[in-house]
Short mmCIF file of C-alpha atoms and ligand atoms in Angstrom, two decimals:
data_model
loop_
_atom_site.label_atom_id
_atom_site.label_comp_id
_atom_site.label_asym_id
_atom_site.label_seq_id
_atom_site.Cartn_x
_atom_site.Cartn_y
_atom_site.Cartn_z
CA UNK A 338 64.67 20.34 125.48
CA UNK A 339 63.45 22.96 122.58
CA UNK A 340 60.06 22.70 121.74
CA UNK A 341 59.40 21.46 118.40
CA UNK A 342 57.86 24.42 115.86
CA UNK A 343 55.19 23.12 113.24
CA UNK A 344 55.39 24.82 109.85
CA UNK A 345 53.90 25.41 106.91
CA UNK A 346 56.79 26.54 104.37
CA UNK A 347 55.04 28.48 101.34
CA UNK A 348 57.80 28.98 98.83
CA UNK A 349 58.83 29.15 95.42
CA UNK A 350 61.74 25.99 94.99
CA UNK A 351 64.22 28.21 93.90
CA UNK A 352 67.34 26.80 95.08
CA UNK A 353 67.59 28.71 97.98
CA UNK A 354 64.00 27.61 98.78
CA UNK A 355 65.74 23.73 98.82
CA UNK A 356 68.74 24.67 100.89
CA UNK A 357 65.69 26.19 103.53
CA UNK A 358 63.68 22.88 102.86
CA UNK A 359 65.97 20.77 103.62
CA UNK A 360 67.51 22.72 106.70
CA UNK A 361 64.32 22.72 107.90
CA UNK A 362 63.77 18.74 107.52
CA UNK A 363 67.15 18.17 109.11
CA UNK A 364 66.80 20.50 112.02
CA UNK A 365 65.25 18.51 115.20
CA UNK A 366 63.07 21.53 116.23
CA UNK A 367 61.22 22.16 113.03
CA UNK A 368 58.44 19.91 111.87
CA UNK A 369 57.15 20.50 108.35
CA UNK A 370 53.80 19.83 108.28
CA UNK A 371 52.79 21.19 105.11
CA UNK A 372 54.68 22.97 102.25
CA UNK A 373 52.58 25.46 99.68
CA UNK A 374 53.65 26.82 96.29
CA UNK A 375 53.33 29.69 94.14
CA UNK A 376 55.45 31.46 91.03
CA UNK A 377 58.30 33.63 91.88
CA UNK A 378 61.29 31.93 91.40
CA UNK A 379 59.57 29.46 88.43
CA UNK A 380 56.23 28.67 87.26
CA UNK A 381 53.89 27.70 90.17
CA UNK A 382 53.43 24.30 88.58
CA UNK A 383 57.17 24.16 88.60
CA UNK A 384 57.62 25.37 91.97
CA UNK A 385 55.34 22.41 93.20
CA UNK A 386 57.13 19.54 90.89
CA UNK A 387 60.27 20.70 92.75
CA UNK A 388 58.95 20.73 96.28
CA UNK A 389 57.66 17.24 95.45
CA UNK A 390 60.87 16.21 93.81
CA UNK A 391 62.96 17.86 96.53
CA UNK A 392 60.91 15.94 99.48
CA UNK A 393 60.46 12.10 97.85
CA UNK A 394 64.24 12.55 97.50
CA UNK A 395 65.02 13.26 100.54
CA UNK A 396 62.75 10.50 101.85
CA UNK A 397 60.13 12.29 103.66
CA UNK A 398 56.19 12.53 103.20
CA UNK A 399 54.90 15.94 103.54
CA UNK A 400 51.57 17.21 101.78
CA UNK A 401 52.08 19.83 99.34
CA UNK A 402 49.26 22.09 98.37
CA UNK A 403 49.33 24.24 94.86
CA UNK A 404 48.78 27.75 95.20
CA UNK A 405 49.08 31.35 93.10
CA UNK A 406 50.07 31.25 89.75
CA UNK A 407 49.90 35.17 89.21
CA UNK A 408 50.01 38.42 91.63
CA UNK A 409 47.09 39.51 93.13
CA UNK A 410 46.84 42.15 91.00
CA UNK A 411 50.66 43.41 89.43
CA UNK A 412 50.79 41.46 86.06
CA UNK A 413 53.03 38.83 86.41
CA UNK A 414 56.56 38.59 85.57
CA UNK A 415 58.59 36.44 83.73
CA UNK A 416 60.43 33.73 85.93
CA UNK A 417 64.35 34.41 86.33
CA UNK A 418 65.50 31.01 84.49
CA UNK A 419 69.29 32.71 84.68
CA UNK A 420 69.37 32.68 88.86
CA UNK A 421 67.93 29.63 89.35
CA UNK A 422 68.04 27.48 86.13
CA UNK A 423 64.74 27.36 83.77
CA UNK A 424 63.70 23.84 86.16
CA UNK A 425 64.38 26.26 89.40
CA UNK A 426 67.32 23.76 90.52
CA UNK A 427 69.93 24.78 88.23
CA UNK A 428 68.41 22.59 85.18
CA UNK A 429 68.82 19.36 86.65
CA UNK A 430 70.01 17.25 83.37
CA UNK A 431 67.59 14.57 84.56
CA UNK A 432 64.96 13.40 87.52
CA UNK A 433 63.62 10.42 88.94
CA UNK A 434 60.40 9.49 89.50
CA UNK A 435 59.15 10.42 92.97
CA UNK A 436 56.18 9.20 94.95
CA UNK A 437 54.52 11.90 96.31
CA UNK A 438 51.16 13.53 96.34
CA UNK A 439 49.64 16.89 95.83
CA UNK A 440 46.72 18.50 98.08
CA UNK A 441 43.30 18.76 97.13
CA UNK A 442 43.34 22.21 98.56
CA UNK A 443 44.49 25.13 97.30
CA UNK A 444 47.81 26.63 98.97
CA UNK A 445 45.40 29.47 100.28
CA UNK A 446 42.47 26.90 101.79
CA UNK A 447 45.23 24.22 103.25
CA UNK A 448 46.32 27.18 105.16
CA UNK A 449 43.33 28.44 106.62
CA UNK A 450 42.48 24.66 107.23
CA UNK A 451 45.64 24.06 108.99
CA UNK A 452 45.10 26.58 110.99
CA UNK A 453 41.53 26.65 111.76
CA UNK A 454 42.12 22.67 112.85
CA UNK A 455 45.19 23.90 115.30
CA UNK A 456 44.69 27.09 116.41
CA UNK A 457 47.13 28.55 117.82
CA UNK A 458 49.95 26.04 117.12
CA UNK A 459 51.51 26.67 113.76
CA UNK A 460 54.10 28.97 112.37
CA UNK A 461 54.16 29.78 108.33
CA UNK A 462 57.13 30.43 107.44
CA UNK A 463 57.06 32.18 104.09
CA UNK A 464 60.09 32.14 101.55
CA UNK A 465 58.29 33.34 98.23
CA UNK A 466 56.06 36.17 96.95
CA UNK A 467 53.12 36.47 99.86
CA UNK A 468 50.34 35.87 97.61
CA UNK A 469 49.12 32.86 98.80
CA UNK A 470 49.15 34.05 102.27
CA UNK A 471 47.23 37.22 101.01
CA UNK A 472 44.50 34.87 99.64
CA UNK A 473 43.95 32.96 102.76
CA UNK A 474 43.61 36.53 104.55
CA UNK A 475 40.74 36.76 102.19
CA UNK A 476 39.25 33.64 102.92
CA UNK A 477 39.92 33.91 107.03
CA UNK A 478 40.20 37.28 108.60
CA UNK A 479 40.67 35.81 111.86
CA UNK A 480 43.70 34.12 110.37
CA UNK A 481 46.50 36.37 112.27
CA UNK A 482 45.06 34.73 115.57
CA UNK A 483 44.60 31.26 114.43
CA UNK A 484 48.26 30.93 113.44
CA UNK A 485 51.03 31.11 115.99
CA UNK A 486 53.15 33.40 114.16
CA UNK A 487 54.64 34.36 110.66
CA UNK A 488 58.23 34.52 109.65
CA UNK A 489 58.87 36.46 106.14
CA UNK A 490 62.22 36.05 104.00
CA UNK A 491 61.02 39.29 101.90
CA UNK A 492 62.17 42.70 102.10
CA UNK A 493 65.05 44.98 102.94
CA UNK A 494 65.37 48.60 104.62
CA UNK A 495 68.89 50.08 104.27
CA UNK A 496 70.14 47.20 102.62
CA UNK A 497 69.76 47.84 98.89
CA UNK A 498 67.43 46.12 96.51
CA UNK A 499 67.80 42.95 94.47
CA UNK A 500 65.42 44.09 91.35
CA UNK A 501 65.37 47.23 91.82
CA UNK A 502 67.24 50.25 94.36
CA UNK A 503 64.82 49.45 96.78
CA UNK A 504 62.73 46.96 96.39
CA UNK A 505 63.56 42.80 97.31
CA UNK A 506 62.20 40.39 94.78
CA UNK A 507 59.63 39.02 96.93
CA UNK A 508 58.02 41.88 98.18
CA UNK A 509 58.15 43.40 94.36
CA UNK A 510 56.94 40.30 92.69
CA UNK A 511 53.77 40.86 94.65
CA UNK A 512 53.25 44.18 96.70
CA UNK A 513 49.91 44.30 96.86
CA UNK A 514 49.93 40.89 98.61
CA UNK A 515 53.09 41.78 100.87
CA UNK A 516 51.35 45.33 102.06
CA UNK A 517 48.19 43.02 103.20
CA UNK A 518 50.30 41.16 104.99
CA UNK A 519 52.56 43.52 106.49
CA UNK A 520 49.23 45.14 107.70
CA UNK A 521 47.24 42.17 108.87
CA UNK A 522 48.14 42.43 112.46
CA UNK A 523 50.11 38.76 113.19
CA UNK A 524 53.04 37.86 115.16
CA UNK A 525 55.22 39.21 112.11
CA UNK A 526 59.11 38.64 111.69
CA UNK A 527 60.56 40.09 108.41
CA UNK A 528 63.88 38.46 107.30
CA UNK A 529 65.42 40.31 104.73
CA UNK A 530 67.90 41.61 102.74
CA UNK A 531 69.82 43.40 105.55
CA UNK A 532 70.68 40.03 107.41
CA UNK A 533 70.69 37.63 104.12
CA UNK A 534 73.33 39.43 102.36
CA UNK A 535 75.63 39.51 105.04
CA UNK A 536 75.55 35.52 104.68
CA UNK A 537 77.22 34.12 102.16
CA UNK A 538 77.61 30.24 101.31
CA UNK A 539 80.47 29.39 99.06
CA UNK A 540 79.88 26.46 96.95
CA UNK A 541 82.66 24.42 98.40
CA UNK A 542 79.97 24.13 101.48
CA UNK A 543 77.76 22.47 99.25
CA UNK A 544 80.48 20.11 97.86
CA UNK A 545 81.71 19.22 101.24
CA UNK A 546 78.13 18.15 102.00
CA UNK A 547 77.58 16.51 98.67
CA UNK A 548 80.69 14.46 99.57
CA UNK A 549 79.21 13.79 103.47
CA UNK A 550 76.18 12.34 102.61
CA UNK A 551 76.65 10.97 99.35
CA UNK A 552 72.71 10.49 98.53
CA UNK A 553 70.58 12.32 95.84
CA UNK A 554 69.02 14.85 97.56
CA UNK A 555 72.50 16.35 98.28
CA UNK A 556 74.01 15.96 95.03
CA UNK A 557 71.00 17.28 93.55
CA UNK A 558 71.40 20.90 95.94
CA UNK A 559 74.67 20.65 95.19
CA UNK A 560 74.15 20.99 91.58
CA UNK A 561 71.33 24.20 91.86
CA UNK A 562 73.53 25.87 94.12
CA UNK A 563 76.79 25.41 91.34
CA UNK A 564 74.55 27.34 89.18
CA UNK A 565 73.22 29.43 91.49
CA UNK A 566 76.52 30.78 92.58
CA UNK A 567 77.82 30.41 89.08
CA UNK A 568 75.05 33.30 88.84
CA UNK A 569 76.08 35.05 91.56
CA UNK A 570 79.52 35.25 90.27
CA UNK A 571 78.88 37.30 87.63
CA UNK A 572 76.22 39.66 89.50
CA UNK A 573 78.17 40.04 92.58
CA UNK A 574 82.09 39.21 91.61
CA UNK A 575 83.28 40.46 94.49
CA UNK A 576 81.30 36.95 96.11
CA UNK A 577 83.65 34.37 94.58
CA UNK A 578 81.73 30.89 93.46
CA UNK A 579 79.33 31.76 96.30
CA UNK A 580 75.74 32.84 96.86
CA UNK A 581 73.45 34.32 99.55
CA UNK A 582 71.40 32.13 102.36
CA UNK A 583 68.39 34.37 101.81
CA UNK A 584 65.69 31.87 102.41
CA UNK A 585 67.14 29.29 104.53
CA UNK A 586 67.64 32.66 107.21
CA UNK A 587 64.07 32.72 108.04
CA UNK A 588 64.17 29.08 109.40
CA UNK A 589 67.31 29.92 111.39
CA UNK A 590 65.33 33.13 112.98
CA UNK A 591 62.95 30.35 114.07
CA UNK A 592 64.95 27.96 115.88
CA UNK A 593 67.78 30.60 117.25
CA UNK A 594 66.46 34.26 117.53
CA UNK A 595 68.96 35.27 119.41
CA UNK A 596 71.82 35.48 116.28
CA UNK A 597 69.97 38.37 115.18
CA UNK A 598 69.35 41.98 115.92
CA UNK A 599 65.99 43.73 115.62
CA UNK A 600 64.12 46.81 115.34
CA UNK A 601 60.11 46.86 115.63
CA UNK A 602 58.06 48.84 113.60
CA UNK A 603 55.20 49.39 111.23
CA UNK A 604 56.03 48.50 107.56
CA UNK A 605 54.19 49.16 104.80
CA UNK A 606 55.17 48.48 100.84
CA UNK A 607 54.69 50.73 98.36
CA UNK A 608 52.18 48.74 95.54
CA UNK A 609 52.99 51.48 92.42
CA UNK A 610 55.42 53.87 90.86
CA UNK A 611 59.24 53.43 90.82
CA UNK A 612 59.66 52.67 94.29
CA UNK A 613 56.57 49.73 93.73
CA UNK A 614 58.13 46.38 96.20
CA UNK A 615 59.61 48.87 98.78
CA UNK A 616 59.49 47.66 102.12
CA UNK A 617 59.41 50.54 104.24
CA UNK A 618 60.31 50.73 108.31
CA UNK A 619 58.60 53.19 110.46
CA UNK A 620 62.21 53.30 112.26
CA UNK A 621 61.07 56.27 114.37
CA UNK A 622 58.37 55.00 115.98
CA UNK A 623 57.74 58.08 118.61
CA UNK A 624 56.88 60.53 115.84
CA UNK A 625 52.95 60.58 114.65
CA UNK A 626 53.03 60.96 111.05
CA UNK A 627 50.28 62.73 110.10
CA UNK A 628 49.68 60.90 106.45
CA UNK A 629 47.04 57.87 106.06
CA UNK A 630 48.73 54.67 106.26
CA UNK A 631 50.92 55.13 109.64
CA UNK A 632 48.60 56.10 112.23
CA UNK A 633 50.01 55.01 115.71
CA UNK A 634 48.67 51.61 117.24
CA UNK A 635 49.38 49.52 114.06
CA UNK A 636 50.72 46.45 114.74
CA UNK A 637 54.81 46.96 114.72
CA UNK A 638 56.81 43.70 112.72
CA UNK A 639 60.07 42.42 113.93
CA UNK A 640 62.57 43.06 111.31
CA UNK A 641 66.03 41.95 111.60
CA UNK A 642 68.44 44.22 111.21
CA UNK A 643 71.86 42.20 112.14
CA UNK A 644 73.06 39.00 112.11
CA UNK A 645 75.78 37.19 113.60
CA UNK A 646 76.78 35.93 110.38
CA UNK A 647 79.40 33.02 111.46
CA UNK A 648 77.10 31.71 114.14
CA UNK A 649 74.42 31.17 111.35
CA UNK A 650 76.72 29.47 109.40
CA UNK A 651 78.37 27.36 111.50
CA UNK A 652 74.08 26.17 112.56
CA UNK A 653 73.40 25.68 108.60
CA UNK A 654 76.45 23.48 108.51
CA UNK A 655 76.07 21.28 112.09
CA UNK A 656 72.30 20.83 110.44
CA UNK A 657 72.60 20.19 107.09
CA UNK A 658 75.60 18.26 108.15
CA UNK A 659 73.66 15.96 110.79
CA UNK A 660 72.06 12.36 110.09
CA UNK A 661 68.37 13.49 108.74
CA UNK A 662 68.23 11.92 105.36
CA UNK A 663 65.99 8.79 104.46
CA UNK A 664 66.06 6.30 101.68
CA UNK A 665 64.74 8.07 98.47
CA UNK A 666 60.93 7.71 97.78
CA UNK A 667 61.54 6.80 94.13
CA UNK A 668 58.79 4.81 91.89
CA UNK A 669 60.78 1.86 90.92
C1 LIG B 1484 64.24 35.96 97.51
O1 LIG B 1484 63.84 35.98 96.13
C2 LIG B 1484 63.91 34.69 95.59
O2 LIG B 1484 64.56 34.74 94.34
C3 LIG B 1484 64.69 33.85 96.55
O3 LIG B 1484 64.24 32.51 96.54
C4 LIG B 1484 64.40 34.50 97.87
O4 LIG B 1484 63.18 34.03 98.40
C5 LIG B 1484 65.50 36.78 97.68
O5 LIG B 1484 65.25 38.11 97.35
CA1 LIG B 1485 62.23 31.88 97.65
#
């Protein structure tokens, strides 16, 4: 029997933020015990209405704390309404009510909270500009040994960029945040770019599920991801009506390690100038580099490097494709 993994998912819903959601609801391994927002994808006020929406749907009660509206310091960008729909799930022509409930915390203090309360036992898995988890760094130092570890969809090292040559959208929407982060000392696993585009789901995947489970919460993914692949079709032709797993990749790291290949390292992210949102791996590791900011000793991060691409997909499907959804939690 696998032992169950309790997470915090901070992300920015995004419809590759739902397909992770609810892969991470439906998976028996993974409890969600918490779920923070913050802008990237959409407004942070939008991000949480759709991690609400996205849950009560489904049929599950999780809390859901508010977090960063802005960068920590980078002014902030403009959300990308053209990837993932102005609502974040492919402009959803209308919603029902939901019963659900935000935190009285901030994403940042539900965190440390969390964590402070079990020390020890939970894993964050973060989908979304770090931000939030470079606040509650702020708040608790100590956090890196209070939480069990961190898993990061952000990033990319050979694999090129998504908004610019070489930086992923994450990591550039807030590299200030991201460098804190990679440099805070955790239990670090970086998911990026050069495992999630070698993933691709075609939208029929999301149809066939659609048709499966024939409840809201489906139809409604099925509909962000049509748009979201109807984006990725003209950004990456060669793709068909498909799109990249990015996010939902970090929750398969979790629960089966083993379908990827790492390499350990220092990274650090370059926070100005035209590389700004660079994730860069120390891929040497035996050489001392004499400039500030790579001194041996620093903590190295996991980063995944290869995937076994058909294995993950045939574990998003079996999930996603299992008996985990409820009866709607809809205000009558
Ligand atoms: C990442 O950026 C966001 O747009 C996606 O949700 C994902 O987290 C991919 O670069
Ligand atoms: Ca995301």
């Amino acid at each position: 029997m696998n032992a169950t993994h309790k997470v915090i998912f901070d992300t920015d819903p995004g419809v590759d933020d739902a397909m992770a959601l609810y892969f991470a609801l439906a998976h028996p391994n993974i409890d969600v015990v918490g779920i923070t927002t913050v802008f990237g994808n959409v407004t942070v006020q939008q991000a949480t209405e759709n991690a609400l929406y996205l849950v009560g749907i489904a049929g599950y009660k999780i809390p859901v704390a508010q977090g960063a509206p802005v960068p920590l310091s980078k002014a902030a960008g403009i959300p990308p309404g053209f990837i993932h729909g102005d609502d974040g799930l492919g402009n959803l022509k209308t919603r029902s009510t939901v019963k659900g409930r935000l935190e009285k915390y901030s994403a940042a203090e539900y965190i440390v909270a969390m964590a402070r309360a079990h020390p020890g036992e939970i894993t964050l898995v973060a989908a979304a500009p770090q931000t939030n988890l470079g606040l509650a760094l702020k708040i608790e130092p100590d956090l890196p040994k209070l939480l069990k570890k961190v898993i990061l969809m952000a990033g990319t090292v050979i694999e090129p960029g998504n908004v610019s040559p070489v930086a992923e959208a994450n990591a550039w929407n807030d590299p200030d945040a991201a460098d804190l982060v990679f440099t805070a000392g955790w239990d670090l696993t970086m998911v990026g770019l050069d495992v999630t585009h070698r993933v691709v789901l075609p939208c029929h995947f999301f149809d066939a599920l659609a048709k499966k489970h024939n409840h809201l919460a489906t139809t409604t993914l099925l509909h962000a991801t049509d748009f979201y692949c109807s984006f990725y079709g003209m950004a990456r032709p060669e793709l068909g009506h498909a799109c990249f797993a990015h996010d939902v990749l970090a929750f398969v790291y979790l629960v089966a390690p083993e379908l990827f290949k790492i390499q350990e390292g220092c990274v650090r992210v370059a926070t100005a100038g035209i590389a700004n949102g660079q994730t860069m791996l120390d891929r040497h590791g035996k050489l001392s580099y004499p400039q500030p900011g790579w001194e041996p000793g620093r903590t190295p991060t996991r980063v995944c490097m290869q995937v076994d691409t058909d294995a993950c997909i045939r574990l998003i499907e079996s999930t996603l494709g299992s008996n985990w959804l409820r009866k709607p939690l809809i205000e009558e």
